[in-house]
Amino acid sequence: MKGLVLKSTGSWYEVLVKEENKTYSSRLAGKLKLNKSDLTNPIAVGDYVQIEKEDDRYAIIKAIEKRKNYIVRQSPKNKHQLHLIAANIDLAILITTLKEPGFKQGFIDRFLITTEPQDIPVLIIFNKADLYGQEELKTFRQLKTIYEKIGYKVMLISCENGEGIEEMKKEILGKVSLISGQSGVGKSSLLNSLIPEANKKTSEISNYSGKGIHTTTFAEMIIMNTNTFIIDTPGIKTLSFNNLQVMDVVHNFREFFKYSDLCRFGRNCTHRDEPNCEVKNAIESGDIYLYRYQNYLNILDEIESQNHWERKKEY
Ligand SMILES: Nc1nc2c(ncn2[C@@H]2O[C@H](COP(=O)(O)OP(=O)(O)OP(=O)(O)O)[C@@H](O)[C@H]2O)c(=O)[nH]1
Ligand SMILES: [Mg+2]
Ligand SMILES: [Zn+2]
């Protein structure tokens, strides 16, 4: 019998059997536990699985169906392992805000590196519009221009006064969407606005740090209607890229990649000091935004210094 994983808490999985409109608490069959991969978890929210019922509440997961796509992050516990966040996603929604907590430059670009290899469509949402003054609205418009030019949709909403919520609802109907973002940006609040029955716990942002305190602790898929699902995920503290090499980044900045073939060193060009680099020409001419390029350079620097440190440790 086929089921959809709605939630995983350690060794237990909540699996929905759509035909029965019923969930089963499920465990993994022994052979599935022995995974030889770098993943900390063999199954994620959004996975389709084959289950065998034990009774009307419990079942055993016998097999995992092939994934359409998935999102992984470096495991917070072991930096050499990857944590599977979710699978089979139609839309990744990145929630951010320009106020409470303050905006972290580069965060959007880092997030896009996790969706780009799998070609997952991304919707970037700026929440807490009710708190924005002229300055923030101007910044919002600039960022919207930058990201829409390269094909990501950008919206402004407020969970507080409902601004933009109806419009964003249209983007998610009929899809499986993943909601992601730093702690405290309002992921759970958005879910509550979209699906009042979800009744997600939200929390005050601690005053002194302005940082969220991680109210949501594991990913969970919430059913909006028979063909609309939303996955709430725990807040991201930092997106680290121990698993990546420089070239993974180079090839996943989509507007740069387009120009790579024209660089003298083609797809090996990192678009830094190489001669005849078409990406750098495009920045000069304004076809590529300097903002994106700066964030790109920062990520490359970080990966190179990390790799350097790793190599040193081995000898
Ligand atoms: N002013 C304002 N506050 C908001 C808005 N949306 C959410 N908040 C507040 O921001 C705080 C954090 O919201 P949550 O929904 O818990 O944030 P989260 O992203 O789920 O946080 P984690 O679960 O820790 O990752 C709460 O106090 C919310 O009431 C908004 O549009 N405007
Ligand atoms: Mg939350
Ligand atoms: Zn180049």
mmCIF file of C-alpha atoms and ligand atoms in Angstrom:
data_model
loop_
_atom_site.group_PDB
_atom_site.id
_atom_site.type_symbol
_atom_site.label_atom_id
_atom_site.label_comp_id
_atom_site.label_asym_id
_atom_site.label_seq_id
_atom_site.Cartn_x
_atom_site.Cartn_y
_atom_site.Cartn_z
ATOM 1 C CA MET A 1 0.000 0.000 0.000
ATOM 2 C CA LYS A 2 1.329 3.425 -0.973
ATOM 3 C CA GLY A 3 1.645 6.226 1.558
ATOM 4 C CA LEU A 4 3.007 9.761 1.879
ATOM 5 C CA VAL A 5 5.351 10.653 4.749
ATOM 6 C CA LEU A 6 3.894 13.653 6.597
ATOM 7 C CA LYS A 7 6.235 13.789 9.525
ATOM 8 C CA SER A 8 9.266 12.052 10.925
ATOM 9 C CA THR A 9 10.352 12.140 14.530
ATOM 10 C CA GLY A 10 13.438 10.032 14.962
ATOM 11 C CA SER A 11 12.531 6.453 14.260
ATOM 12 C CA TRP A 12 8.773 6.989 13.767
ATOM 13 C CA TYR A 13 7.081 8.202 10.610
ATOM 14 C CA GLU A 14 3.539 9.414 10.180
ATOM 15 C CA VAL A 15 2.355 8.050 6.843
ATOM 16 C CA LEU A 16 -0.818 9.188 5.075
ATOM 17 C CA VAL A 17 -2.751 6.698 2.961
ATOM 18 C CA LYS A 18 -4.709 9.019 0.693
ATOM 19 C CA GLU A 19 -7.400 6.532 -0.353
ATOM 20 C CA GLU A 20 -8.271 5.907 3.301
ATOM 21 C CA ASN A 21 -7.700 9.516 4.382
ATOM 22 C CA LYS A 22 -5.906 8.037 7.360
ATOM 23 C CA THR A 23 -2.418 8.061 8.846
ATOM 24 C CA TYR A 24 -0.337 5.208 10.216
ATOM 25 C CA SER A 25 2.518 5.434 12.703
ATOM 26 C CA SER A 26 5.231 3.577 10.872
ATOM 27 C CA ARG A 27 8.666 2.202 11.474
ATOM 28 C CA LEU A 28 11.326 1.240 8.956
ATOM 29 C CA ALA A 29 11.816 -2.349 7.920
ATOM 30 C CA GLY A 30 15.260 -3.498 9.086
ATOM 31 C CA LYS A 31 16.901 -3.531 5.699
ATOM 32 C CA LEU A 32 16.068 0.134 5.084
ATOM 33 C CA LYS A 33 17.974 1.224 8.162
ATOM 34 C CA LEU A 34 21.241 0.010 6.697
ATOM 35 C CA ASN A 35 21.874 2.851 4.328
ATOM 36 C CA LYS A 36 25.387 3.256 3.056
ATOM 37 C CA SER A 37 24.932 6.846 1.974
ATOM 38 C CA ASP A 38 26.077 10.078 3.581
ATOM 39 C CA LEU A 39 22.544 10.821 4.690
ATOM 40 C CA THR A 40 21.656 11.040 8.363
ATOM 41 C CA ASN A 41 18.064 10.059 7.601
ATOM 42 C CA PRO A 42 16.949 7.573 4.939
ATOM 43 C CA ILE A 43 13.422 8.957 4.606
ATOM 44 C CA ALA A 44 12.099 12.497 4.613
ATOM 45 C CA VAL A 45 8.816 14.324 4.705
ATOM 46 C CA GLY A 46 7.317 14.168 1.214
ATOM 47 C CA ASP A 47 8.650 10.710 0.438
ATOM 48 C CA TYR A 48 6.272 8.177 -1.044
ATOM 49 C CA VAL A 49 6.689 4.790 0.624
ATOM 50 C CA GLN A 50 5.290 1.284 0.431
ATOM 51 C CA ILE A 51 3.852 0.216 3.762
ATOM 52 C CA GLU A 52 2.532 -2.990 5.211
ATOM 53 C CA LYS A 53 -0.170 -2.505 7.840
ATOM 54 C CA GLU A 54 0.218 -4.159 11.219
ATOM 55 C CA ASP A 55 -3.183 -3.041 12.507
ATOM 56 C CA ASP A 56 -5.365 0.011 12.050
ATOM 57 C CA ARG A 57 -2.779 2.346 13.581
ATOM 58 C CA TYR A 58 0.658 0.925 12.909
ATOM 59 C CA ALA A 59 2.561 -0.061 9.801
ATOM 60 C CA ILE A 60 6.021 -1.012 8.555
ATOM 61 C CA ILE A 61 7.735 0.896 5.750
ATOM 62 C CA LYS A 62 8.986 -1.679 3.266
ATOM 63 C CA ALA A 63 10.314 0.486 0.444
ATOM 64 C CA ILE A 64 10.893 4.092 -0.649
ATOM 65 C CA GLU A 65 9.712 5.230 -4.054
ATOM 66 C CA LYS A 66 12.062 7.056 -6.388
ATOM 67 C CA ARG A 67 12.229 10.767 -5.604
ATOM 68 C CA LYS A 68 11.340 13.463 -8.126
ATOM 69 C CA ASN A 69 13.683 15.815 -6.252
ATOM 70 C CA TYR A 70 14.876 16.549 -2.726
ATOM 71 C CA ILE A 71 16.537 19.188 -0.569
ATOM 72 C CA VAL A 72 19.530 18.361 1.598
ATOM 73 C CA ARG A 73 21.496 20.413 4.075
ATOM 74 C CA GLN A 74 24.639 19.821 6.004
ATOM 75 C CA SER A 75 23.634 17.975 9.151
ATOM 76 C CA PRO A 76 23.697 20.217 12.214
ATOM 77 C CA LYS A 77 25.105 17.310 14.242
ATOM 78 C CA ASN A 78 27.774 15.970 11.903
ATOM 79 C CA LYS A 79 29.205 18.270 9.294
ATOM 80 C CA HIS A 80 30.356 15.401 7.124
ATOM 81 C CA GLN A 81 26.836 14.140 6.750
ATOM 82 C CA LEU A 82 23.844 15.445 4.902
ATOM 83 C CA HIS A 83 20.383 15.787 6.301
ATOM 84 C CA LEU A 84 17.476 15.157 3.973
ATOM 85 C CA ILE A 85 14.988 17.989 4.583
ATOM 86 C CA ALA A 86 12.160 17.041 2.242
ATOM 87 C CA ALA A 87 11.412 15.211 -0.984
ATOM 88 C CA ASN A 88 9.118 15.552 -4.022
ATOM 89 C CA ILE A 89 8.590 19.300 -3.791
ATOM 90 C CA ASP A 90 6.808 21.414 -6.418
ATOM 91 C CA LEU A 91 7.749 24.764 -4.901
ATOM 92 C CA ALA A 92 10.299 25.933 -2.350
ATOM 93 C CA ILE A 93 9.182 29.043 -0.497
ATOM 94 C CA LEU A 94 11.913 31.039 1.169
ATOM 95 C CA ILE A 95 10.549 33.372 3.801
ATOM 96 C CA THR A 96 12.606 36.278 4.880
ATOM 97 C CA THR A 97 12.043 39.703 6.379
ATOM 98 C CA LEU A 98 13.825 43.043 6.425
ATOM 99 C CA LYS A 99 12.895 43.583 10.078
ATOM 100 C CA GLU A 100 12.754 41.458 13.224
ATOM 101 C CA PRO A 101 15.076 39.639 12.675
ATOM 102 C CA GLY A 102 17.249 41.871 10.476
ATOM 103 C CA PHE A 103 18.070 40.832 6.927
ATOM 104 C CA LYS A 104 21.175 38.724 6.387
ATOM 105 C CA GLN A 105 22.797 39.592 3.086
ATOM 106 C CA GLY A 106 23.663 36.504 1.097
ATOM 107 C CA PHE A 107 21.132 34.265 2.754
ATOM 108 C CA ILE A 108 18.812 34.142 -0.262
ATOM 109 C CA ASP A 109 21.710 33.243 -2.533
ATOM 110 C CA ARG A 110 22.843 30.507 -0.202
ATOM 111 C CA PHE A 111 19.366 29.066 -0.107
ATOM 112 C CA LEU A 112 19.136 29.086 -3.899
ATOM 113 C CA ILE A 113 22.238 26.894 -4.063
ATOM 114 C CA THR A 114 20.249 24.167 -2.307
ATOM 115 C CA THR A 115 17.329 24.278 -4.783
ATOM 116 C CA GLU A 116 19.124 25.040 -8.036
ATOM 117 C CA PRO A 117 20.812 21.639 -8.608
ATOM 118 C CA GLN A 118 17.371 20.018 -8.483
ATOM 119 C CA ASP A 119 15.650 22.702 -10.575
ATOM 120 C CA ILE A 120 13.074 23.353 -7.864
ATOM 121 C CA PRO A 121 11.015 26.511 -8.504
ATOM 122 C CA VAL A 122 11.483 29.089 -5.735
ATOM 123 C CA LEU A 123 9.181 31.770 -4.388
ATOM 124 C CA ILE A 124 10.900 34.393 -2.251
ATOM 125 C CA ILE A 125 8.634 36.022 0.296
ATOM 126 C CA PHE A 126 9.324 39.100 2.392
ATOM 127 C CA ASN A 127 7.148 38.918 5.488
ATOM 128 C CA LYS A 128 6.281 41.494 8.156
ATOM 129 C CA ALA A 129 5.391 44.204 5.615
ATOM 130 C CA ASP A 130 3.460 45.921 8.411
ATOM 131 C CA LEU A 131 6.794 46.824 10.046
ATOM 132 C CA TYR A 132 8.439 48.304 6.935
ATOM 133 C CA GLY A 133 9.062 52.021 6.564
ATOM 134 C CA GLN A 134 10.140 53.858 3.396
ATOM 135 C CA GLU A 135 13.707 52.561 3.713
ATOM 136 C CA GLU A 136 12.673 48.899 3.907
ATOM 137 C CA LEU A 137 10.163 49.268 1.082
ATOM 138 C CA LYS A 138 12.883 50.677 -1.117
ATOM 139 C CA THR A 139 15.210 47.786 -0.262
ATOM 140 C CA PHE A 140 12.395 45.351 -0.945
ATOM 141 C CA ARG A 141 11.810 46.817 -4.413
ATOM 142 C CA GLN A 142 15.515 46.599 -5.219
ATOM 143 C CA LEU A 143 15.733 42.966 -4.147
ATOM 144 C CA LYS A 144 12.538 42.121 -6.029
ATOM 145 C CA THR A 145 14.055 43.529 -9.209
ATOM 146 C CA ILE A 146 17.280 41.572 -8.732
ATOM 147 C CA TYR A 147 15.671 38.190 -8.142
ATOM 148 C CA GLU A 148 12.801 38.515 -10.592
ATOM 149 C CA LYS A 149 15.245 39.356 -13.344
ATOM 150 C CA ILE A 150 16.810 35.926 -12.911
ATOM 151 C CA GLY A 151 13.476 34.144 -12.760
ATOM 152 C CA TYR A 152 12.497 33.824 -9.105
ATOM 153 C CA LYS A 153 9.128 35.160 -8.054
ATOM 154 C CA VAL A 154 9.202 37.682 -5.167
ATOM 155 C CA MET A 155 6.269 38.763 -2.997
ATOM 156 C CA LEU A 156 5.611 41.016 -0.026
ATOM 157 C CA ILE A 157 3.225 39.818 2.686
ATOM 158 C CA SER A 158 2.214 40.404 6.268
ATOM 159 C CA CYS A 159 0.875 37.636 8.454
ATOM 160 C CA GLU A 160 -0.076 40.361 10.899
ATOM 161 C CA ASN A 161 -2.508 42.309 8.697
ATOM 162 C CA GLY A 162 -3.088 39.797 5.906
ATOM 163 C CA GLU A 163 -1.463 41.823 3.137
ATOM 164 C CA GLY A 164 -0.539 39.659 0.142
ATOM 165 C CA ILE A 165 -1.792 36.408 1.685
ATOM 166 C CA GLU A 166 -4.598 35.796 -0.829
ATOM 167 C CA GLU A 167 -2.245 36.455 -3.706
ATOM 168 C CA MET A 168 0.319 34.024 -2.365
ATOM 169 C CA LYS A 169 -2.346 31.381 -1.817
ATOM 170 C CA LYS A 170 -2.785 31.251 -5.579
ATOM 171 C CA GLU A 171 0.872 30.289 -5.934
ATOM 172 C CA ILE A 172 0.574 27.198 -3.778
ATOM 173 C CA LEU A 173 -2.791 25.661 -4.686
ATOM 174 C CA GLY A 174 -2.410 22.163 -6.089
ATOM 175 C CA LYS A 175 1.252 21.952 -5.085
ATOM 176 C CA VAL A 176 3.532 20.485 -2.457
ATOM 177 C CA SER A 177 5.390 23.509 -1.072
ATOM 178 C CA LEU A 178 8.258 23.656 1.355
ATOM 179 C CA ILE A 179 8.478 26.650 3.662
ATOM 180 C CA SER A 180 11.992 27.520 4.708
ATOM 181 C CA GLY A 181 13.793 30.427 6.324
ATOM 182 C CA GLN A 182 15.669 31.683 9.332
ATOM 183 C CA SER A 183 14.135 31.318 12.743
ATOM 184 C CA GLY A 184 11.584 33.958 13.639
ATOM 185 C CA VAL A 185 10.756 35.147 10.111
ATOM 186 C CA GLY A 186 7.190 33.864 10.432
ATOM 187 C CA LYS A 187 7.033 30.442 8.762
ATOM 188 C CA SER A 188 4.595 29.007 11.264
ATOM 189 C CA SER A 189 2.607 32.267 11.326
ATOM 190 C CA LEU A 190 2.200 32.048 7.561
ATOM 191 C CA LEU A 191 0.989 28.482 7.855
ATOM 192 C CA ASN A 192 -1.568 29.581 10.390
ATOM 193 C CA SER A 193 -2.745 32.347 8.039
ATOM 194 C CA LEU A 194 -3.084 29.903 5.169
ATOM 195 C CA ILE A 195 -4.519 26.999 7.139
ATOM 196 C CA PRO A 196 -6.084 28.129 10.418
ATOM 197 C CA GLU A 197 -6.631 24.489 11.446
ATOM 198 C CA ALA A 198 -2.861 23.926 11.348
ATOM 199 C CA ASN A 199 -2.629 25.662 14.695
ATOM 200 C CA LYS A 200 1.134 25.915 14.585
ATOM 201 C CA LYS A 201 3.054 27.105 17.575
ATOM 202 C CA THR A 202 4.665 30.470 17.014
ATOM 203 C CA SER A 203 6.902 32.353 19.341
ATOM 204 C CA GLU A 204 7.964 35.796 20.395
ATOM 205 C CA ILE A 205 11.362 36.757 19.181
ATOM 206 C CA SER A 206 13.633 37.201 22.144
ATOM 207 C CA ASN A 207 14.076 40.938 22.561
ATOM 208 C CA TYR A 208 17.727 41.197 23.371
ATOM 209 C CA SER A 209 19.077 39.233 20.410
ATOM 210 C CA GLY A 210 16.369 39.824 17.824
ATOM 211 C CA LYS A 211 16.904 36.207 16.846
ATOM 212 C CA GLY A 212 14.231 33.567 16.768
ATOM 213 C CA ILE A 213 14.444 30.764 19.268
ATOM 214 C CA HIS A 214 13.498 27.808 17.027
ATOM 215 C CA THR A 215 9.925 27.040 17.876
ATOM 216 C CA THR A 216 9.512 24.415 15.179
ATOM 217 C CA THR A 217 11.874 21.522 15.746
ATOM 218 C CA PHE A 218 11.163 19.094 12.914
ATOM 219 C CA ALA A 219 9.735 19.215 9.409
ATOM 220 C CA GLU A 220 6.060 18.468 9.075
ATOM 221 C CA MET A 221 3.723 18.333 6.112
ATOM 222 C CA ILE A 222 0.346 19.968 6.598
ATOM 223 C CA ILE A 223 -2.641 19.189 4.423
ATOM 224 C CA MET A 224 -4.357 22.300 3.063
ATOM 225 C CA ASN A 225 -6.732 20.392 0.810
ATOM 226 C CA THR A 226 -6.668 17.077 -1.063
ATOM 227 C CA ASN A 227 -3.966 18.225 -3.482
ATOM 228 C CA THR A 228 -2.277 21.075 -1.603
ATOM 229 C CA PHE A 229 0.383 20.350 0.989
ATOM 230 C CA ILE A 230 2.745 22.627 2.865
ATOM 231 C CA ILE A 231 5.872 21.544 4.698
ATOM 232 C CA ASP A 232 6.861 23.616 7.728
ATOM 233 C CA THR A 233 10.549 23.288 8.571
ATOM 234 C CA PRO A 234 12.665 24.272 11.566
ATOM 235 C CA GLY A 235 14.358 27.676 11.297
ATOM 236 C CA ILE A 236 17.741 27.703 9.624
ATOM 237 C CA LYS A 237 20.527 29.153 11.754
ATOM 238 C CA THR A 238 23.226 29.193 9.131
ATOM 239 C CA LEU A 239 23.498 27.458 5.797
ATOM 240 C CA SER A 240 26.935 25.859 5.707
ATOM 241 C CA PHE A 241 28.312 24.161 2.671
ATOM 242 C CA ASN A 242 30.829 21.580 3.782
ATOM 243 C CA ASN A 243 29.453 19.243 1.173
ATOM 244 C CA LEU A 244 30.161 21.625 -1.702
ATOM 245 C CA GLN A 245 33.113 22.297 -3.954
ATOM 246 C CA VAL A 246 33.766 25.618 -5.661
ATOM 247 C CA MET A 247 32.394 24.299 -8.958
ATOM 248 C CA ASP A 248 29.085 23.349 -7.343
ATOM 249 C CA VAL A 249 28.596 27.018 -6.571
ATOM 250 C CA VAL A 250 29.869 28.241 -9.937
ATOM 251 C CA HIS A 251 27.377 26.080 -11.795
ATOM 252 C CA ASN A 252 24.410 26.917 -9.608
ATOM 253 C CA PHE A 253 24.274 30.675 -10.029
ATOM 254 C CA ARG A 254 21.867 30.409 -12.928
ATOM 255 C CA GLU A 255 22.480 33.766 -14.608
ATOM 256 C CA PHE A 256 26.271 33.202 -14.544
ATOM 257 C CA PHE A 257 26.006 29.716 -15.927
ATOM 258 C CA LYS A 258 24.295 31.078 -19.004
ATOM 259 C CA TYR A 259 27.431 33.056 -19.857
ATOM 260 C CA SER A 260 29.993 30.366 -18.968
ATOM 261 C CA ASP A 261 30.212 28.929 -22.451
ATOM 262 C CA LEU A 262 31.468 32.297 -23.669
ATOM 263 C CA CYS A 263 34.227 32.589 -21.042
ATOM 264 C CA ARG A 264 37.685 31.721 -22.284
ATOM 265 C CA PHE A 265 37.871 28.864 -19.789
ATOM 266 C CA GLY A 266 34.277 27.875 -20.425
ATOM 267 C CA ARG A 267 32.620 25.919 -17.657
ATOM 268 C CA ASN A 268 35.876 25.801 -15.697
ATOM 269 C CA CYS A 269 35.864 29.569 -15.290
ATOM 270 C CA THR A 270 35.194 30.698 -11.726
ATOM 271 C CA HIS A 271 34.609 34.254 -13.008
ATOM 272 C CA ARG A 272 37.205 35.830 -10.756
ATOM 273 C CA ASP A 273 40.662 36.566 -12.147
ATOM 274 C CA GLU A 274 40.422 34.584 -15.362
ATOM 275 C CA PRO A 275 41.040 36.523 -18.578
ATOM 276 C CA ASN A 276 38.198 36.984 -21.084
ATOM 277 C CA CYS A 277 35.466 36.268 -18.606
ATOM 278 C CA GLU A 278 32.040 36.952 -20.029
ATOM 279 C CA VAL A 279 30.402 37.001 -16.597
ATOM 280 C CA LYS A 280 32.616 39.884 -15.554
ATOM 281 C CA ASN A 281 31.793 41.658 -18.806
ATOM 282 C CA ALA A 282 28.109 41.170 -18.061
ATOM 283 C CA ILE A 283 28.579 42.752 -14.638
ATOM 284 C CA GLU A 284 30.317 45.739 -16.266
ATOM 285 C CA SER A 285 27.454 46.180 -18.690
ATOM 286 C CA GLY A 286 24.843 45.745 -15.944
ATOM 287 C CA ASP A 287 23.358 42.508 -17.294
ATOM 288 C CA ILE A 288 24.357 40.725 -14.091
ATOM 289 C CA TYR A 289 23.796 42.407 -10.742
ATOM 290 C CA LEU A 290 26.896 43.180 -8.713
ATOM 291 C CA TYR A 291 24.899 42.322 -5.588
ATOM 292 C CA ARG A 292 24.609 38.700 -6.666
ATOM 293 C CA TYR A 293 28.264 38.596 -7.702
ATOM 294 C CA GLN A 294 29.420 39.865 -4.315
ATOM 295 C CA ASN A 295 27.388 37.227 -2.519
ATOM 296 C CA TYR A 296 28.824 34.657 -4.899
ATOM 297 C CA LEU A 297 32.412 35.681 -4.119
ATOM 298 C CA ASN A 298 31.725 35.441 -0.399
ATOM 299 C CA ILE A 299 30.437 31.897 -0.745
ATOM 300 C CA LEU A 300 33.452 30.864 -2.852
ATOM 301 C CA ASP A 301 35.812 32.354 -0.272
ATOM 302 C CA GLU A 302 34.112 30.483 2.497
ATOM 303 C CA ILE A 303 34.265 27.164 0.683
ATOM 304 C CA GLU A 304 37.907 27.621 -0.214
ATOM 305 C CA SER A 305 39.001 28.451 3.302
ATOM 306 C CA GLN A 306 36.949 25.561 4.635
ATOM 307 C CA ASN A 307 38.480 23.118 2.179
ATOM 308 C CA HIS A 308 41.926 24.431 3.000
ATOM 309 C CA TRP A 309 41.316 23.797 6.691
ATOM 310 C CA GLU A 310 39.989 20.301 5.982
ATOM 311 C CA ARG A 311 43.047 19.386 3.910
ATOM 312 C CA LYS A 312 45.406 20.617 6.588
ATOM 313 C CA LYS A 313 43.692 18.480 9.175
ATOM 314 C CA GLU A 314 44.237 15.302 7.202
ATOM 315 C CA TYR A 315 48.012 15.435 7.199
HETATM 316 N N1 LIG B 1 4.797 42.366 12.959
HETATM 317 C C1 LIG B 1 4.722 41.146 12.452
HETATM 318 N N2 LIG B 1 5.088 40.084 13.205
HETATM 319 C C2 LIG B 1 5.000 38.843 12.655
HETATM 320 C C3 LIG B 1 4.543 38.642 11.321
HETATM 321 N N3 LIG B 1 4.578 37.306 11.074
HETATM 322 C C4 LIG B 1 5.043 36.713 12.190
HETATM 323 N N4 LIG B 1 5.301 37.626 13.151
HETATM 324 C C5 LIG B 1 5.809 37.365 14.524
HETATM 325 O O1 LIG B 1 7.142 36.868 14.448
HETATM 326 C C6 LIG B 1 7.390 35.939 15.523
HETATM 327 C C7 LIG B 1 7.974 34.636 14.996
HETATM 328 O O2 LIG B 1 7.023 33.973 14.164
HETATM 329 P P1 LIG B 1 7.011 32.394 13.918
HETATM 330 O O3 LIG B 1 5.880 32.135 12.977
HETATM 331 O O4 LIG B 1 7.059 31.632 15.183
HETATM 332 O O5 LIG B 1 8.417 32.213 13.181
HETATM 333 P P2 LIG B 1 9.056 30.850 12.588
HETATM 334 O O6 LIG B 1 9.711 31.261 11.308
HETATM 335 O O7 LIG B 1 8.066 29.765 12.507
HETATM 336 O O8 LIG B 1 10.189 30.526 13.665
HETATM 337 P P3 LIG B 1 10.883 29.078 13.983
HETATM 338 O O9 LIG B 1 9.807 28.066 14.153
HETATM 339 O O10 LIG B 1 11.665 29.345 15.208
HETATM 340 O O11 LIG B 1 11.779 28.789 12.817
HETATM 341 C C8 LIG B 1 6.056 35.790 16.241
HETATM 342 O O12 LIG B 1 6.071 36.616 17.354
HETATM 343 C C9 LIG B 1 5.043 36.269 15.218
HETATM 344 O O13 LIG B 1 3.878 36.774 15.831
HETATM 345 C C10 LIG B 1 4.145 39.799 10.563
HETATM 346 O O14 LIG B 1 3.749 39.741 9.398
HETATM 347 N N5 LIG B 1 4.273 41.017 11.179
HETATM 348 MG MG MG B 2 8.040 27.822 13.294
HETATM 349 ZN ZN ZN B 3 33.960 33.531 -16.464
#
